[in-house]
Amino acid sequence: MIRVITMSALLRIPIVTGNLWQRLLVVCCCASMLACDRGSLSGEEQQAFRFAVTAAPLSLDPRLATDATSERINHLLYRGLVEFDEARRPVPGLATWRQLTPQHYRFSMADGKRRLTDGRRLQARHVKATYDFILDPANASPHRGNLAHITRIEVLDKDRLDFHLARPDSLFPARLAIGIVAEDKRGGLLGSGAFRLHQAGPLHDVWLQRRRDGQLFRFLHIADPTVRVLKLLRGEIDMLQNDLSPELVKYLAGQENLRLLTRHGTNFTYLGFNLDDAVTGRVELRRAIALAIDRGALIRHLFAARARQAASILTPEHWAGLAAGREQGFDPAAARRLLAGLGYTPDKPVKVIYKTSTDPLRLRIATVIRQQLAEVGIDVEIRSYDWGTFFADIKTGNFQMYSLSWVGVRAPDIFEYIFHSRSIPPAGANRGRYRSQRADGLIEAAIGETDVATMTSLWQALQVQLLDDLPYVPLWYEDQVFASREDVAGYRLGADGNYDGLNMVERVTQ
C-alpha cells in the first residue's frame, strides 16, 4: 500500500542539520508522488508565475517601507527619480538633474516611462506630493531623516521641479531613489513602474501584473525553506530566491527539472548592538565579540563558501568602499583578555540576549555564534520571533544584540541614515543609538565635499572609525541564489537580490 505523506506530516520533521537529508528524502518522495498539474489550477493561477518569498512585505507604500521584501516589490511598482548603475553611481530614472548651486537642484522629468497605471501622465506635482508626505512628521516616514535638509520643493511646471536644501549635499540625487506615488480617485496608490498591483489583498499573497504584456505574478509568503523547495519540486511555485541552507542549494543544483543561478552578492550581514545598554554599550565587549567569531568557519560550513567576509556595509568594489583586507581577524585569546579586563571570567561570564528571526538558517547562524562566543566566556541567550515581531523590536530599540542584513545599498549616504547621531529613530535608522562627534563630522564633511577623491577618502576614514567603535560587527556578504522550474527562462539575478529580473521572465515550451 502506498502511504501519502501529507504536508502537515512533513512539517513535523524538525529542521536541524543532522536530519536535513532525511527531510530532503521526504521532499523527494512527496514531489514524485504528488507532482502538481497546472491544468488543475484556476484560470488566473494557471497564468501566473508564483514566486515564493521568505518574509511577507510589510508595506506596499514606498514612502513607509524599509524591509527588504517590501522595497524589492515596490521597486517593481513605482519608479524613482534616480536609479543606479552597476558601479552604484546615480543615473537618471524618471528625471535628469542639474546642480544649480551647492544647495539647489533642478530635476526635469524625462518623456518616457511616466505613464501611471490608470493612464495618466506622472507629473512634477506627484513628485512634490511624495516627498512632502515623507517630510511631514505626522506621517512618521522612516525616510524623513535622510531628507530632512530639504527646505523647499518648488514645482516649476508639469515636467520640472526644484529642491532647495539647508546645506550643501553632493550626494543628494542618490537620496531620491524612493518610488514616486500618485493617488487614484479612491485614495489608493498608483505608480509608473513596470508592474501594477493586480488585486488588493493580504500582504502574504500579493498579485502583480506586468504592464507590457499582462503577465500575472503571485508573491507567496512561505517562511520555511524546505517547504519552499518542496513546493518548487511539486510545481506549486515557479521561483524562489535566497535564504536557503547550503544543503538545499546543493540539492537543487542536482535536479534536472530546475534552473539554478548564483552570483556574488552585496547584501551586508552584521551584528547590531544597543549602545545605550549597560552591557553591549561597552566597546570592549563588542570588540571581544568581533574577535571571537570565526567568520571563515561559518562561511565554509553554513554557506558552503557561498559568501565572503565583510569589513563594511559597502563592498570593496564600491567606489567609496574599503579595500579588501580590512576584515576582522579571528583571535579568541585576545577576546578573553578583553573580557577579563571588563571583570568577566569563565566562572562569571557576561550574559547577552541575541534576537533573531525564526528563519531556520538564521537560527543556525545564531546557534553557531552562540557556541563560538561561549568558548571565550560570553553566555548568549537566543530569542527568535516571527519576522514582524522581530523587526518591530529592532526598529524600536528593544534589543541588546541582533543580526540583520542591509540589502540594496547603493550610495554612501546610507552612513548618515544609520550612524549619524541625528538619525536615531524615528528620524532615521540609527537603531543602536550610536553617537560619535568624529563620525558625525566625517559624514557631514563627506556629504558637503565636491571633489570625488577627497570625498572618497572621507567615507573610507568613516568606515575605519566604525571598525574601531563597532556599532555593528561586520560579518559577510551572502551570495545571491535563485531557483526556478525548468520552463522559467530569462531571469537576471541582481547582486543586491532585487526582483527586477521578473520584467524579463518568460515561460518556455519544453
PDB file of C-alpha atoms in Angstrom, residues 112-314:
ATOM      1  CA  GLY A 112       9.389  58.057 -21.388  1.00  0.00           C
ATOM      2  CA  LYS A 113       8.277  55.749 -18.556  1.00  0.00           C
ATOM      3  CA  ARG A 114       5.945  58.312 -17.000  1.00  0.00           C
ATOM      4  CA  ARG A 115       2.574  56.695 -17.602  1.00  0.00           C
ATOM      5  CA  LEU A 116       0.720  55.817 -14.405  1.00  0.00           C
ATOM      6  CA  THR A 117      -1.250  52.598 -14.211  1.00  0.00           C
ATOM      7  CA  ASP A 118      -4.556  54.475 -14.690  1.00  0.00           C
ATOM      8  CA  GLY A 119      -3.266  56.013 -17.925  1.00  0.00           C
ATOM      9  CA  ARG A 120      -2.468  59.463 -16.568  1.00  0.00           C
ATOM     10  CA  ARG A 121       0.933  61.062 -17.029  1.00  0.00           C
ATOM     11  CA  LEU A 122       3.064  61.278 -13.884  1.00  0.00           C
ATOM     12  CA  GLN A 123       3.871  64.939 -13.234  1.00  0.00           C
ATOM     13  CA  ALA A 124       6.212  67.054 -11.145  1.00  0.00           C
ATOM     14  CA  ARG A 125       3.392  67.709  -8.666  1.00  0.00           C
ATOM     15  CA  HIS A 126       3.255  63.988  -7.876  1.00  0.00           C
ATOM     16  CA  VAL A 127       6.970  64.063  -7.065  1.00  0.00           C
ATOM     17  CA  LYS A 128       6.460  67.007  -4.733  1.00  0.00           C
ATOM     18  CA  ALA A 129       3.483  65.295  -3.062  1.00  0.00           C
ATOM     19  CA  THR A 130       5.529  62.132  -2.492  1.00  0.00           C
ATOM     20  CA  TYR A 131       8.355  63.996  -0.774  1.00  0.00           C
ATOM     21  CA  ASP A 132       6.007  66.346   1.107  1.00  0.00           C
ATOM     22  CA  PHE A 133       4.421  63.219   2.619  1.00  0.00           C
ATOM     23  CA  ILE A 134       7.830  61.856   3.641  1.00  0.00           C
ATOM     24  CA  LEU A 135       8.895  65.181   5.172  1.00  0.00           C
ATOM     25  CA  ASP A 136       5.688  65.609   7.197  1.00  0.00           C
ATOM     26  CA  PRO A 137       6.496  64.431  10.758  1.00  0.00           C
ATOM     27  CA  ALA A 138       2.870  63.377  11.231  1.00  0.00           C
ATOM     28  CA  ASN A 139       3.360  60.555   8.727  1.00  0.00           C
ATOM     29  CA  ALA A 140       6.359  59.058  10.576  1.00  0.00           C
ATOM     30  CA  SER A 141       8.133  58.084   7.370  1.00  0.00           C
ATOM     31  CA  PRO A 142      11.377  56.222   8.143  1.00  0.00           C
ATOM     32  CA  HIS A 143      12.969  58.052   5.188  1.00  0.00           C
ATOM     33  CA  ARG A 144      12.390  61.520   6.627  1.00  0.00           C
ATOM     34  CA  GLY A 145      15.723  61.741   8.460  1.00  0.00           C
ATOM     35  CA  ASN A 146      17.674  61.135   5.264  1.00  0.00           C
ATOM     36  CA  LEU A 147      15.837  64.023   3.556  1.00  0.00           C
ATOM     37  CA  ALA A 148      15.262  66.423   6.454  1.00  0.00           C
ATOM     38  CA  HIS A 149      17.628  69.017   4.981  1.00  0.00           C
ATOM     39  CA  ILE A 150      15.146  69.707   2.161  1.00  0.00           C
ATOM     40  CA  THR A 151      13.773  73.163   2.968  1.00  0.00           C
ATOM     41  CA  ARG A 152      11.512  73.687  -0.020  1.00  0.00           C
ATOM     42  CA  ILE A 153      10.256  71.865  -3.133  1.00  0.00           C
ATOM     43  CA  GLU A 154       9.075  74.137  -5.921  1.00  0.00           C
ATOM     44  CA  VAL A 155       7.069  72.881  -8.911  1.00  0.00           C
ATOM     45  CA  LEU A 156       8.006  74.933 -11.981  1.00  0.00           C
ATOM     46  CA  ASP A 157       5.666  73.222 -14.460  1.00  0.00           C
ATOM     47  CA  LYS A 158       4.369  69.756 -15.278  1.00  0.00           C
ATOM     48  CA  ASP A 159       7.851  68.482 -16.047  1.00  0.00           C
ATOM     49  CA  ARG A 160      10.249  70.369 -13.770  1.00  0.00           C
ATOM     50  CA  LEU A 161      10.751  70.983 -10.071  1.00  0.00           C
ATOM     51  CA  ASP A 162      13.444  72.399  -7.800  1.00  0.00           C
ATOM     52  CA  PHE A 163      14.754  71.087  -4.486  1.00  0.00           C
ATOM     53  CA  HIS A 164      16.230  73.651  -2.096  1.00  0.00           C
ATOM     54  CA  LEU A 165      18.487  72.369   0.696  1.00  0.00           C
ATOM     55  CA  ALA A 166      19.561  73.704   4.073  1.00  0.00           C
ATOM     56  CA  ARG A 167      23.157  72.626   3.441  1.00  0.00           C
ATOM     57  CA  PRO A 168      25.331  71.512   0.527  1.00  0.00           C
ATOM     58  CA  ASP A 169      24.874  67.844  -0.363  1.00  0.00           C
ATOM     59  CA  SER A 170      26.887  66.338  -3.191  1.00  0.00           C
ATOM     60  CA  LEU A 171      25.061  63.020  -2.724  1.00  0.00           C
ATOM     61  CA  PHE A 172      21.574  64.477  -2.900  1.00  0.00           C
ATOM     62  CA  PRO A 173      20.476  62.831  -6.186  1.00  0.00           C
ATOM     63  CA  ALA A 174      21.311  59.401  -4.732  1.00  0.00           C
ATOM     64  CA  ARG A 175      18.764  60.029  -1.966  1.00  0.00           C
ATOM     65  CA  LEU A 176      15.909  60.346  -4.462  1.00  0.00           C
ATOM     66  CA  ALA A 177      15.543  56.702  -5.475  1.00  0.00           C
ATOM     67  CA  ILE A 178      12.293  56.307  -3.498  1.00  0.00           C
ATOM     68  CA  GLY A 179       9.363  55.339  -5.718  1.00  0.00           C
ATOM     69  CA  ILE A 180       7.066  58.199  -6.738  1.00  0.00           C
ATOM     70  CA  VAL A 181       3.379  57.641  -5.991  1.00  0.00           C
ATOM     71  CA  ALA A 182       0.136  59.237  -7.143  1.00  0.00           C
ATOM     72  CA  GLU A 183      -3.286  58.754  -5.602  1.00  0.00           C
ATOM     73  CA  ASP A 184      -6.240  57.383  -7.524  1.00  0.00           C
ATOM     74  CA  LYS A 185      -9.806  58.633  -7.042  1.00  0.00           C
ATOM     75  CA  ARG A 186     -10.347  56.259  -4.114  1.00  0.00           C
ATOM     76  CA  GLY A 187      -7.145  57.160  -2.296  1.00  0.00           C
ATOM     77  CA  GLY A 188      -5.172  54.142  -3.492  1.00  0.00           C
ATOM     78  CA  LEU A 189      -1.576  54.407  -4.704  1.00  0.00           C
ATOM     79  CA  LEU A 190      -0.541  54.379  -8.339  1.00  0.00           C
ATOM     80  CA  GLY A 191       2.955  54.069  -9.754  1.00  0.00           C
ATOM     81  CA  SER A 192       4.731  54.206 -13.093  1.00  0.00           C
ATOM     82  CA  GLY A 193       6.743  51.018 -12.644  1.00  0.00           C
ATOM     83  CA  ALA A 194       6.892  48.022 -14.945  1.00  0.00           C
ATOM     84  CA  PHE A 195       4.172  46.297 -12.865  1.00  0.00           C
ATOM     85  CA  ARG A 196       0.807  47.211 -11.399  1.00  0.00           C
ATOM     86  CA  LEU A 197      -0.956  45.838  -8.331  1.00  0.00           C
ATOM     87  CA  HIS A 198      -3.387  43.286  -9.757  1.00  0.00           C
ATOM     88  CA  GLN A 199      -5.642  42.905  -6.756  1.00  0.00           C
ATOM     89  CA  ALA A 200      -5.792  44.246  -3.238  1.00  0.00           C
ATOM     90  CA  GLY A 201      -5.413  41.527  -0.665  1.00  0.00           C
ATOM     91  CA  PRO A 202      -3.317  40.254   2.222  1.00  0.00           C
ATOM     92  CA  LEU A 203       0.400  41.049   2.097  1.00  0.00           C
ATOM     93  CA  HIS A 204       1.315  37.372   2.397  1.00  0.00           C
ATOM     94  CA  ASP A 205      -0.274  36.810  -1.039  1.00  0.00           C
ATOM     95  CA  VAL A 206       0.485  39.742  -3.366  1.00  0.00           C
ATOM     96  CA  TRP A 207      -0.590  39.697  -7.027  1.00  0.00           C
ATOM     97  CA  LEU A 208       1.152  41.914  -9.600  1.00  0.00           C
ATOM     98  CA  GLN A 209       0.584  42.278 -13.334  1.00  0.00           C
ATOM     99  CA  ARG A 210       3.363  43.094 -15.779  1.00  0.00           C
ATOM    100  CA  ARG A 211       2.210  46.116 -17.720  1.00  0.00           C
ATOM    101  CA  ARG A 212       3.826  45.394 -21.079  1.00  0.00           C
ATOM    102  CA  ASP A 213       2.055  42.064 -21.621  1.00  0.00           C
ATOM    103  CA  GLY A 214      -0.438  41.494 -18.789  1.00  0.00           C
ATOM    104  CA  GLN A 215       1.544  38.559 -17.317  1.00  0.00           C
ATOM    105  CA  LEU A 216       0.498  37.834 -13.719  1.00  0.00           C
ATOM    106  CA  PHE A 217       2.887  37.265 -10.809  1.00  0.00           C
ATOM    107  CA  ARG A 218       1.912  35.983  -7.385  1.00  0.00           C
ATOM    108  CA  PHE A 219       4.210  36.540  -4.368  1.00  0.00           C
ATOM    109  CA  LEU A 220       3.540  33.915  -1.717  1.00  0.00           C
ATOM    110  CA  HIS A 221       4.945  34.103   1.796  1.00  0.00           C
ATOM    111  CA  ILE A 222       6.448  30.694   2.631  1.00  0.00           C
ATOM    112  CA  ALA A 223       8.764  31.060   5.608  1.00  0.00           C
ATOM    113  CA  ASP A 224      10.157  27.527   5.820  1.00  0.00           C
ATOM    114  CA  PRO A 225      12.944  26.922   3.260  1.00  0.00           C
ATOM    115  CA  THR A 226      12.339  23.194   2.979  1.00  0.00           C
ATOM    116  CA  VAL A 227       8.648  23.796   2.291  1.00  0.00           C
ATOM    117  CA  ARG A 228       9.635  26.296  -0.407  1.00  0.00           C
ATOM    118  CA  VAL A 229      11.836  23.642  -2.015  1.00  0.00           C
ATOM    119  CA  LEU A 230       9.054  21.063  -1.749  1.00  0.00           C
ATOM    120  CA  LYS A 231       6.588  23.404  -3.430  1.00  0.00           C
ATOM    121  CA  LEU A 232       9.100  24.183  -6.171  1.00  0.00           C
ATOM    122  CA  LEU A 233       9.637  20.487  -6.856  1.00  0.00           C
ATOM    123  CA  ARG A 234       5.899  19.848  -6.949  1.00  0.00           C
ATOM    124  CA  GLY A 235       5.253  22.784  -9.255  1.00  0.00           C
ATOM    125  CA  GLU A 236       3.208  24.674  -6.652  1.00  0.00           C
ATOM    126  CA  ILE A 237       5.578  27.603  -7.082  1.00  0.00           C
ATOM    127  CA  ASP A 238       7.720  28.575 -10.063  1.00  0.00           C
ATOM    128  CA  MET A 239      10.551  30.530  -8.440  1.00  0.00           C
ATOM    129  CA  LEU A 240      12.309  31.195  -5.157  1.00  0.00           C
ATOM    130  CA  GLN A 241      15.279  33.319  -4.144  1.00  0.00           C
ATOM    131  CA  ASN A 242      17.771  33.197  -1.241  1.00  0.00           C
ATOM    132  CA  ASP A 243      17.504  32.140   2.405  1.00  0.00           C
ATOM    133  CA  LEU A 244      18.416  28.530   1.689  1.00  0.00           C
ATOM    134  CA  SER A 245      20.830  26.310   3.587  1.00  0.00           C
ATOM    135  CA  PRO A 246      23.868  25.032   1.615  1.00  0.00           C
ATOM    136  CA  GLU A 247      22.378  21.530   1.708  1.00  0.00           C
ATOM    137  CA  LEU A 248      19.246  22.764  -0.025  1.00  0.00           C
ATOM    138  CA  VAL A 249      21.261  24.710  -2.612  1.00  0.00           C
ATOM    139  CA  LYS A 250      23.361  21.619  -3.329  1.00  0.00           C
ATOM    140  CA  TYR A 251      20.217  19.519  -3.620  1.00  0.00           C
ATOM    141  CA  LEU A 252      18.556  21.983  -6.026  1.00  0.00           C
ATOM    142  CA  ALA A 253      21.694  22.087  -8.167  1.00  0.00           C
ATOM    143  CA  GLY A 254      21.339  18.341  -8.786  1.00  0.00           C
ATOM    144  CA  GLN A 255      17.743  18.477 -10.027  1.00  0.00           C
ATOM    145  CA  GLU A 256      17.419  18.145 -13.801  1.00  0.00           C
ATOM    146  CA  ASN A 257      13.989  19.794 -13.975  1.00  0.00           C
ATOM    147  CA  LEU A 258      15.118  23.003 -12.237  1.00  0.00           C
ATOM    148  CA  ARG A 259      17.271  26.001 -13.106  1.00  0.00           C
ATOM    149  CA  LEU A 260      19.734  27.413 -10.547  1.00  0.00           C
ATOM    150  CA  LEU A 261      21.501  30.798 -10.728  1.00  0.00           C
ATOM    151  CA  THR A 262      24.117  32.098  -8.275  1.00  0.00           C
ATOM    152  CA  ARG A 263      26.367  35.156  -8.100  1.00  0.00           C
ATOM    153  CA  HIS A 264      28.375  37.201  -5.593  1.00  0.00           C
ATOM    154  CA  GLY A 265      26.111  39.456  -3.578  1.00  0.00           C
ATOM    155  CA  THR A 266      26.337  42.894  -1.985  1.00  0.00           C
ATOM    156  CA  ASN A 267      23.863  42.410   0.869  1.00  0.00           C
ATOM    157  CA  PHE A 268      25.679  43.104   4.143  1.00  0.00           C
ATOM    158  CA  THR A 269      25.035  40.890   7.192  1.00  0.00           C
ATOM    159  CA  TYR A 270      26.050  42.185  10.601  1.00  0.00           C
ATOM    160  CA  LEU A 271      25.539  42.025  14.362  1.00  0.00           C
ATOM    161  CA  GLY A 272      23.898  45.151  15.735  1.00  0.00           C
ATOM    162  CA  PHE A 273      24.016  46.382  19.352  1.00  0.00           C
ATOM    163  CA  ASN A 274      22.112  48.677  21.665  1.00  0.00           C
ATOM    164  CA  LEU A 275      24.764  51.171  22.725  1.00  0.00           C
ATOM    165  CA  ASP A 276      22.504  52.579  25.458  1.00  0.00           C
ATOM    166  CA  ASP A 277      22.581  49.171  27.155  1.00  0.00           C
ATOM    167  CA  ALA A 278      24.923  48.823  30.138  1.00  0.00           C
ATOM    168  CA  VAL A 279      26.469  45.638  28.712  1.00  0.00           C
ATOM    169  CA  THR A 280      26.507  45.959  24.918  1.00  0.00           C
ATOM    170  CA  GLY A 281      27.225  49.674  25.190  1.00  0.00           C
ATOM    171  CA  ARG A 282      30.821  48.890  26.206  1.00  0.00           C
ATOM    172  CA  VAL A 283      33.082  48.953  23.160  1.00  0.00           C
ATOM    173  CA  GLU A 284      35.490  46.415  24.715  1.00  0.00           C
ATOM    174  CA  LEU A 285      32.686  43.846  24.823  1.00  0.00           C
ATOM    175  CA  ARG A 286      31.799  44.475  21.180  1.00  0.00           C
ATOM    176  CA  ARG A 287      35.459  44.098  20.238  1.00  0.00           C
ATOM    177  CA  ALA A 288      35.613  40.823  22.141  1.00  0.00           C
ATOM    178  CA  ILE A 289      32.566  39.573  20.238  1.00  0.00           C
ATOM    179  CA  ALA A 290      34.138  40.614  16.927  1.00  0.00           C
ATOM    180  CA  LEU A 291      37.354  38.736  17.754  1.00  0.00           C
ATOM    181  CA  ALA A 292      35.551  35.613  18.995  1.00  0.00           C
ATOM    182  CA  ILE A 293      33.570  34.925  15.799  1.00  0.00           C
ATOM    183  CA  ASP A 294      35.229  32.624  13.276  1.00  0.00           C
ATOM    184  CA  ARG A 295      33.636  34.022  10.135  1.00  0.00           C
ATOM    185  CA  GLY A 296      35.651  31.754   7.863  1.00  0.00           C
ATOM    186  CA  ALA A 297      34.270  28.634   9.554  1.00  0.00           C
ATOM    187  CA  LEU A 298      30.724  29.991   9.422  1.00  0.00           C
ATOM    188  CA  ILE A 299      31.050  30.751   5.717  1.00  0.00           C
ATOM    189  CA  ARG A 300      32.545  27.339   4.923  1.00  0.00           C
ATOM    190  CA  HIS A 301      30.085  25.261   6.908  1.00  0.00           C
ATOM    191  CA  LEU A 302      26.816  27.233   6.892  1.00  0.00           C
ATOM    192  CA  PHE A 303      27.097  28.760   3.428  1.00  0.00           C
ATOM    193  CA  ALA A 304      29.260  26.169   1.655  1.00  0.00           C
ATOM    194  CA  ALA A 305      31.598  29.061   0.779  1.00  0.00           C
ATOM    195  CA  ARG A 306      28.729  30.989  -0.899  1.00  0.00           C
ATOM    196  CA  ALA A 307      29.590  34.191   0.969  1.00  0.00           C
ATOM    197  CA  ARG A 308      32.612  36.413   1.574  1.00  0.00           C
ATOM    198  CA  GLN A 309      33.796  38.213   4.668  1.00  0.00           C
ATOM    199  CA  ALA A 310      32.853  41.866   5.087  1.00  0.00           C
ATOM    200  CA  ALA A 311      34.504  44.834   6.739  1.00  0.00           C
ATOM    201  CA  SER A 312      31.883  47.449   5.917  1.00  0.00           C
ATOM    202  CA  ILE A 313      28.420  47.997   4.511  1.00  0.00           C
ATOM    203  CA  LEU A 314      29.973  48.949   1.165  1.00  0.00           C
TER     204      LEU A 314
END
